Amino acid sequence: MTPITRFAPSPTGHLHIGGARTALFCWAYARRYGGRFVLRIEDTDQARSSEASTRGILEDLAWLGIAWDDGPEYRVRGQGQGAGEEGAGAIGGDARGVGPFEQSRRLDIYNRWIDWLIERDLAYPAFDTTEEVEAKRKAAAERKETFRYIREASYDRAGSLARMRAGEMHVVRFRHPGTPVHVTDAVLGAITFEAEHTDDFVLRKADGFPTYHFAVVIDDELMAVTHILRGQEHLNNTPRHVALQLALKHDDGTPFRIPVYAHLPLIFNPDGSKMSKRDKDKAARAECKARFGAASASSERLGVTGLADEAYQAWIADARSQLPADVLARVAAGLKIELPEIEVEDFRRSGYLPEVVCNYIALLGWNPGMKNPDGTDLERFDMAFLAEHFDLDRIGKTNSKFDRAKLAAFNQDSLAKMAPEEFAARFRAWCGQYEPRLAAWEHARFAIGARAAQPRAQTFREAVGRLEFALMADDAVVFDAAAVEKVLKKGEPNGLSVLGEVATVLEGIGDWRPEVIEGTLKAWAEAKGLGMGKVAQPLRVAITGSTVSPGLGDTLALVGKQGVLERVLRCVEQVG
RNA sequence: GGCCCCAUCGUCUAGCCUGGUCCAGGACGCGACCCUUUCAAGGUCGAGACACGGGUUCGAAUCCCGUUGGGGUCACCA
C-alpha cells in the first residue's frame, strides 16, 4: 500500500514552526515510501480564516522545500531558495481528482454525508442555543464534572427533523454509539478511550459549516489518506474521529478506513511555555515597559506610524493582546530589538537557511539513529536524506524545547561550509527581500562583503550586522571609549601615533583591493618592527569604532579609500 | 478536577522493544588551554543525566507496579 499523508492547516495566520515540522514529517513519509503528500486547507472557521493566510502558508512550505503533490496550486517563481527537490514550476494540483482542497468549497460533500447520517439516525439536529449549552456546561463544572452532551431518551426525532426542514436554526450532532474506542498509535502504542468520556459532538455548526472533526474524517476518507501524522494535542480527538469512521459507509457498503495515526510530540519554548505568536508581542511589550515604564508610555516615542496611542495603551495593558504583524515589526524596528522567531516567516526574515530549519526541526522528535564515520551521531542531513530514511518507528514520545542556539549553530555551520559564490548569491537574494541597503551594492563590493561576513555569521541578518560599519556614513562612526583607551592611548608606540603614520601609507595605495591593502600594511608593519596587532587594531577602531571587524583588508576595502582616510583623520582629531 | 500521554546531561538525543558489551555515547550550550591582526572558526581537554520508591532477576537506564513531576485535552476553534 503506498501511503498518502496530508497536512491540513487552518489559515488563521502564518505557518507555525511546529506545523512546519508536522508538514515536513508528512512530506518525508510520503517520499520515503513513494506515496503522495496532500495539502488541505481547513478553513471552516469563517471568522478566523483568510485567503492571505492561505497564500502565506503555501509560500512558507514552498520556501522550506516541502512540496505537496495534491493541493492548492502554487507557482514557484524564478530562482527558488527552497531546500527541497522542486526548484521551479508548479506545486500542487489535483492529479487524482480528489479536490477541491479548501474545505469551504466542499460544503455540498459534507452535507451529503450529514444527510446520510441523519437518515440512519446516526446523527440528529439539535436546537439548543449556545447559551443553553453553556449554562449546562457551567452547572456541570460547579459539580466538578465534565459536561457531556447526550441526546435524551425523550428526543422527538420526527418533530426535530420537521423543524430542521422548516429552516429552524440548529446544529447537527453525532449520535455517539457509546462503545469504547481502541487506537493503535504508531508512536504511542495502544490506547483505549472509554465510552463514558465521549459525547454527541457537533458535526455541522449553525452556520452550515462542518466542524473540524467531521470535515477531517470525510476528507481523509475521500482523499484516501492512509497515515495521519499530527501533533499530540489532537490525541484526544482521535476517538471521535474513529467513532465516525466506524459509523460511516459508502453506498456500496464499504466502510470508511481507519488510517494509521501517529501523534507527534509537541515543541515548546525553552521555558516550557507554548511557542505562540503572542511571544512576539510579549517580548516587544516587555521592552516597552522596561524602557518607558509600565503605564505612561506613548507610541510617539517609538516613532511608529499607524499605531494610535489608544491602541498602544490597550496593547501595553492587556498581556494577551496582539498588534497586527506589520505594526509589531515596526515597533521592534523602532525598539531595535529582535523578536523571537515563532513562525516560518520569522526564521526566513532572520536569515536562516530553509534546509537548516528543516534539518533542525526534524531533530525535534525524530532522529536517524545513525553514526558518522568518526563515531559521532549523525544529525546533519538534507531533505534527500529525510526522503530516504524517515520513518515512524524512530519518532520519539517526549516533548521538546526549541533550542535557538543549536539552530543558530547549525545555520552558521552551513553558511560557513557553503561555496563562496553560493553564499554570495543566496545572501544577495535574501538582502533583496530584507536588506535593500546591501542589495544596492555593486557586484564586486558585495562579493567582498559576502566573503567578509560568511565565516562569522550565524544568520544572514547577523551577516548584515557585521557589515554595518560599511553601511554607515563616514562621520557617523562612534569610537568606543574602552577600545579607544585600550588600543589608541596605551602602548609604547600608542595607537594614535601609529594611525598618523599609517594614514600616509594608506594614501599611497593606488590599487584599493583587499589583498593589496592587507599586503601593504603587513609589509609596512614588518618594516617598522611592529606586530600586525599594533597596526590592525588602531585601524579597526578608527574605521569601525570598535575592535571587532572582518579581516582588515576586507574592512578597509568595503569602506573605500576615501572613507578610510576620512575616518582615520576624524578619529585622530577627535581622540587626539 | 476527569480523561489521555510522557519521564536519560541545562537543551536535543543514542541506548530501552531483543536485560549483562553503559562506572551511559553524541550534538548544542558552558568552562579551560592552544592558535591568532580583532571577532568567529579550528584544535585539545573538562564539568554535566538514567526523577523517586518498590519489585522481577545472578544481573535493570533497559521488564512490572506505585509515587512524584511535566504536558495535552475537556467548544457550534482547528
XYZ file of C-alpha atoms in Angstrom, chain A residues 80-481:
402
model
C 13.658 29.400 -5.663
C 15.590 29.470 -2.421
C 13.744 26.416 -1.224
C 15.509 23.480 0.317
C 13.668 20.683 -1.374
C 13.626 18.950 -4.664
C 11.446 21.335 -6.611
C 13.411 24.277 -7.960
C 10.833 25.991 -10.066
C 7.471 25.344 -11.656
C 4.200 24.498 -10.011
C 3.396 22.706 -6.777
C 0.084 21.061 -6.094
C -2.782 20.412 -8.408
C -5.425 17.731 -8.464
C -3.997 14.816 -10.428
C -6.172 12.302 -8.605
C -9.355 14.295 -8.881
C -10.000 14.396 -5.144
C -10.205 18.162 -4.749
C -11.072 20.864 -4.113
C -8.661 21.236 -1.205
C -10.238 24.137 0.615
C -12.905 22.808 2.926
C -15.047 25.876 2.408
C -15.516 24.667 -1.155
C -16.633 21.201 -0.135
C -19.790 22.071 1.753
C -22.073 20.064 -0.529
C -19.962 16.982 0.073
C -20.227 17.316 3.832
C -23.933 17.977 3.619
C -24.492 14.819 1.646
C -22.835 12.802 4.373
C -24.741 14.659 7.060
C -27.956 13.645 5.321
C -26.721 10.097 5.106
C -26.108 10.022 8.859
C -29.379 11.692 9.759
C -31.342 9.267 7.611
C -29.926 6.408 9.658
C -30.376 8.298 12.921
C -26.627 8.229 13.434
C -26.776 11.997 13.633
C -29.540 14.374 14.566
C -30.441 18.036 14.619
C -30.320 19.787 17.960
C -31.841 23.167 18.714
C -30.214 24.232 21.929
C -28.868 27.745 21.899
C -25.243 28.359 22.666
C -26.327 29.926 25.937
C -28.315 26.862 26.963
C -25.428 24.517 26.350
C -23.073 26.922 28.030
C -25.265 27.031 31.114
C -25.313 23.262 31.361
C -21.586 23.167 30.976
C -21.184 25.672 33.750
C -23.521 23.787 36.037
C -21.559 20.611 35.445
C -18.305 22.390 36.186
C -19.712 23.551 39.502
C -20.427 19.955 40.355
C -16.814 19.241 39.356
C -17.947 17.180 36.429
C -17.283 17.428 32.744
C -20.350 18.266 30.744
C -21.259 15.696 28.139
C -23.981 16.320 25.634
C -26.069 13.189 25.203
C -29.353 13.005 23.392
C -32.197 12.469 25.770
C -34.397 9.408 25.554
C -37.378 11.687 25.063
C -35.848 13.218 21.947
C -38.563 13.736 19.338
C -36.901 12.652 16.113
C -39.764 13.216 13.696
C -40.541 16.575 15.193
C -36.929 17.645 15.131
C -36.499 16.657 11.513
C -39.576 18.656 10.655
C -38.230 21.708 12.485
C -34.938 21.316 10.654
C -36.660 21.131 7.291
C -38.679 24.168 8.197
C -35.406 26.042 8.398
C -35.112 26.425 12.124
C -31.642 27.259 13.393
C -29.866 24.100 14.531
C -26.646 22.158 14.743
C -26.244 18.542 13.761
C -24.784 16.265 16.371
C -23.281 12.831 16.079
C -25.129 10.165 17.984
C -22.292 8.582 19.815
C -22.603 4.793 19.943
C -21.292 4.610 23.499
C -18.662 1.995 22.906
C -15.020 2.320 23.911
C -12.535 3.124 21.166
C -9.213 1.374 20.783
C -6.478 3.082 18.850
C -3.066 1.790 17.983
C -0.916 4.825 17.565
C 2.258 4.368 15.534
C 4.177 6.462 18.030
C 2.435 5.950 21.340
C 1.171 2.399 21.022
C -2.172 1.025 22.156
C -4.562 3.486 23.751
C -8.081 2.886 24.965
C -10.647 5.624 25.361
C -13.577 4.588 27.491
C -17.035 5.359 26.184
C -18.147 7.429 29.131
C -15.826 10.266 28.152
C -17.234 10.862 24.735
C -20.445 12.588 23.832
C -22.665 13.695 20.974
C -20.290 16.233 19.482
C -21.317 18.692 16.801
C -20.794 17.733 13.162
C -22.317 20.769 11.488
C -22.412 24.204 13.002
C -25.371 26.544 12.892
C -23.736 28.456 10.051
C -23.882 25.334 7.926
C -20.156 24.701 8.009
C -18.846 21.356 9.211
C -16.826 21.163 12.385
C -13.206 20.161 12.206
C -13.966 16.650 13.444
C -16.437 15.949 10.709
C -14.639 17.569 7.805
C -11.418 15.813 8.702
C -12.951 12.385 8.663
C -14.833 12.909 5.423
C -11.893 14.460 3.625
C -9.311 11.972 4.786
C -11.520 9.174 3.520
C -12.317 10.826 0.212
C -8.722 11.813 -0.347
C -7.661 8.278 0.535
C -5.351 9.395 3.317
C -3.668 6.387 4.883
C -1.423 7.951 7.517
C -2.297 10.804 9.804
C 0.706 12.487 11.380
C -0.299 15.329 13.663
C 0.579 16.967 16.933
C -0.181 15.244 20.196
C -2.704 17.927 21.056
C -5.002 16.002 18.728
C -4.689 12.739 20.575
C -7.917 13.232 22.476
C -9.746 13.923 19.226
C -8.877 10.537 17.862
C -11.706 8.570 19.491
C -14.213 10.958 17.926
C -12.705 10.504 14.529
C -12.521 6.756 14.842
C -16.115 6.551 16.062
C -17.147 8.449 12.974
C -15.092 6.243 10.710
C -16.762 3.218 12.246
C -20.197 4.663 11.624
C -19.737 5.773 8.033
C -20.099 3.568 4.979
C -20.002 4.223 1.274
C -23.041 3.472 -0.875
C -21.581 0.131 -1.911
C -21.296 -0.840 1.708
C -17.536 -0.471 2.150
C -16.789 1.137 5.470
C -14.526 4.127 5.954
C -10.922 3.146 6.559
C -9.241 3.686 9.897
C -5.975 5.381 8.953
C -2.723 4.872 10.781
C -2.401 7.521 13.470
C 0.955 8.900 14.542
C 0.836 11.596 17.189
C 3.926 13.754 17.286
C 5.437 15.130 20.492
C 4.999 18.855 20.999
C 7.526 21.657 20.712
C 7.784 24.301 23.433
C 9.771 27.392 24.306
C 12.910 26.897 26.383
C 10.947 27.977 29.464
C 8.330 25.331 28.812
C 5.605 27.668 27.637
C 3.827 27.181 24.357
C 5.506 28.637 21.321
C 2.956 31.229 20.407
C 2.934 34.215 18.145
C 1.910 36.105 21.246
C 5.501 35.636 22.390
C 6.488 38.277 19.904
C 4.078 40.779 21.406
C 5.224 39.708 24.819
C 8.858 40.448 24.022
C 8.083 43.831 22.499
C 5.731 44.742 25.315
C 8.291 43.837 27.953
C 10.856 46.002 26.201
C 8.450 48.930 26.036
C 7.628 48.633 29.701
C 11.269 48.355 30.658
C 12.160 51.365 28.611
C 9.219 53.683 29.082
C 7.633 52.487 32.299
C 4.509 50.475 32.777
C 1.659 52.802 32.055
C 2.560 56.151 30.672
C 4.461 55.378 27.513
C 3.338 56.932 24.322
C 3.565 55.321 20.948
C 5.134 58.585 19.834
C 8.350 57.556 21.474
C 8.590 54.523 19.268
C 8.399 56.561 16.114
C 5.956 54.058 14.712
C 3.349 55.199 12.273
C -0.029 53.552 12.064
C -0.231 52.906 15.779
C -2.667 55.111 17.590
C -1.795 55.980 21.133
C -5.016 54.452 22.347
C -4.261 51.153 20.620
C -0.773 51.250 22.034
C -2.032 51.758 25.572
C -4.500 48.929 25.213
C -1.781 46.685 23.907
C 0.527 47.543 26.803
C -2.226 46.949 29.311
C -3.501 43.624 28.008
C -0.884 40.901 28.215
C -2.807 38.730 25.802
C -3.429 41.294 23.112
C -1.640 41.289 19.801
C -0.653 44.004 17.393
C -1.020 43.416 13.667
C 2.128 41.676 12.421
C 3.342 44.597 10.328
C 2.832 47.108 13.121
C 4.597 44.844 15.573
C 7.515 44.534 13.172
C 7.792 48.309 13.052
C 7.647 48.538 16.828
C 10.510 46.052 17.059
C 12.469 48.031 14.498
C 11.871 51.213 16.461
C 12.993 49.462 19.622
C 15.935 47.938 17.764
C 15.188 44.506 19.198
C 14.825 41.125 17.573
C 11.521 39.429 18.120
C 11.577 35.708 18.928
C 11.102 33.553 15.841
C 7.908 31.544 16.081
C 6.602 31.226 12.574
C 8.429 30.034 9.491
C 8.368 33.544 8.084
C 10.241 34.779 11.151
C 13.097 32.379 10.569
C 13.228 33.351 6.959
C 13.384 37.031 7.811
C 16.107 36.377 10.377
C 18.205 34.797 7.695
C 18.103 31.106 8.458
C 18.524 28.678 5.596
C 15.418 26.654 4.802
C 17.343 23.402 4.623
C 18.834 24.090 8.052
C 15.450 24.889 9.542
C 14.168 21.588 8.167
C 17.197 19.731 9.460
C 16.835 21.195 12.914
C 13.098 20.744 13.324
C 13.338 17.192 12.022
C 15.581 16.507 15.004
C 12.874 17.661 17.377
C 11.154 14.369 17.864
C 12.977 12.274 15.325
C 16.497 11.145 14.688
C 18.026 8.783 12.200
C 19.856 6.686 14.783
C 22.967 6.530 12.638
C 26.618 7.303 13.182
C 29.062 9.408 11.249
C 32.330 7.789 10.160
C 34.052 9.496 13.107
C 31.689 7.859 15.540
C 29.590 10.880 16.420
C 25.837 10.719 15.957
C 24.591 11.671 12.537
C 22.407 14.700 12.906
C 23.219 16.919 9.966
C 21.276 15.860 6.898
C 19.372 17.263 3.969
C 15.919 16.784 2.521
C 17.051 13.965 0.263
C 18.297 12.084 3.300
C 14.980 12.544 5.053
C 13.143 11.375 1.976
C 15.268 8.259 2.024
C 15.426 7.421 5.719
C 12.479 8.941 7.543
C 10.165 6.518 9.253
C 7.587 6.431 12.005
C 9.382 3.981 14.259
C 12.031 6.477 15.257
C 9.673 9.248 16.250
C 10.086 9.984 19.938
C 7.382 10.331 22.541
C 8.720 13.161 24.616
C 8.007 16.821 24.060
C 10.940 19.051 23.309
C 12.061 22.601 23.794
C 13.131 24.710 20.887
C 16.824 25.475 21.251
C 17.597 28.520 19.152
C 21.309 28.303 19.963
C 21.563 24.899 18.354
C 19.630 26.028 15.307
C 21.958 29.001 15.036
C 24.999 26.742 15.340
C 23.679 24.549 12.547
C 22.999 27.587 10.424
C 26.430 29.048 10.994
C 27.986 25.740 10.111
C 26.035 25.512 6.871
C 26.765 29.099 5.997
C 30.472 28.631 6.619
C 30.668 25.439 4.572
C 28.938 26.956 1.573
C 30.946 27.736 -1.562
C 31.642 31.493 -1.525
C 29.755 32.072 -4.760
C 26.715 30.254 -3.446
C 26.835 32.137 -0.194
C 27.081 35.433 -2.021
C 24.194 34.563 -4.321
C 21.883 33.443 -1.550
C 22.881 36.248 0.753
C 22.193 38.690 -2.040
C 18.779 37.137 -2.736
C 17.933 37.449 0.932
C 19.100 41.071 1.013
C 16.915 41.782 -1.984
C 13.976 40.995 0.213
C 15.045 42.110 3.650
C 18.067 44.393 3.389
C 17.874 46.770 0.428
C 20.838 48.834 1.607
C 23.139 45.883 0.967
C 21.321 44.654 -2.092
C 22.148 48.004 -3.670
C 25.893 47.357 -3.524
C 27.538 46.727 -6.856
C 28.711 43.222 -7.573
C 32.398 43.418 -6.647
C 31.746 45.224 -3.398
C 29.011 42.815 -2.440
C 31.342 39.902 -3.118
C 33.877 41.320 -0.677
C 31.175 41.926 1.886
C 29.887 38.414 1.493
C 33.343 36.959 1.870
C 33.978 39.069 4.958
C 30.735 38.085 6.636
C 30.457 34.436 5.632
C 32.725 32.688 8.140
C 31.425 34.739 11.032
C 27.686 34.930 10.678
C 25.085 32.707 12.247
C 22.376 34.141 10.027
C 22.091 36.495 7.081
C 20.718 39.081 9.461
C 23.830 38.771 11.545
C 25.983 38.986 8.431
C 24.417 42.364 7.798
C 25.273 43.362 11.327
C 28.913 42.503 10.711
C 28.914 44.839 7.732
C 27.114 47.668 9.453
C 30.315 49.716 9.634
C 30.407 49.879 5.852
C 26.790 50.948 5.691
C 27.117 53.947 7.958
C 28.212 57.446 6.988
C 31.899 58.178 7.485
C 31.150 60.804 10.097
C 28.694 58.588 11.942
C 31.320 56.284 13.417
C 31.186 56.291 17.202
C 34.518 55.448 18.777
C 34.028 53.023 21.607
C 35.528 54.529 24.743
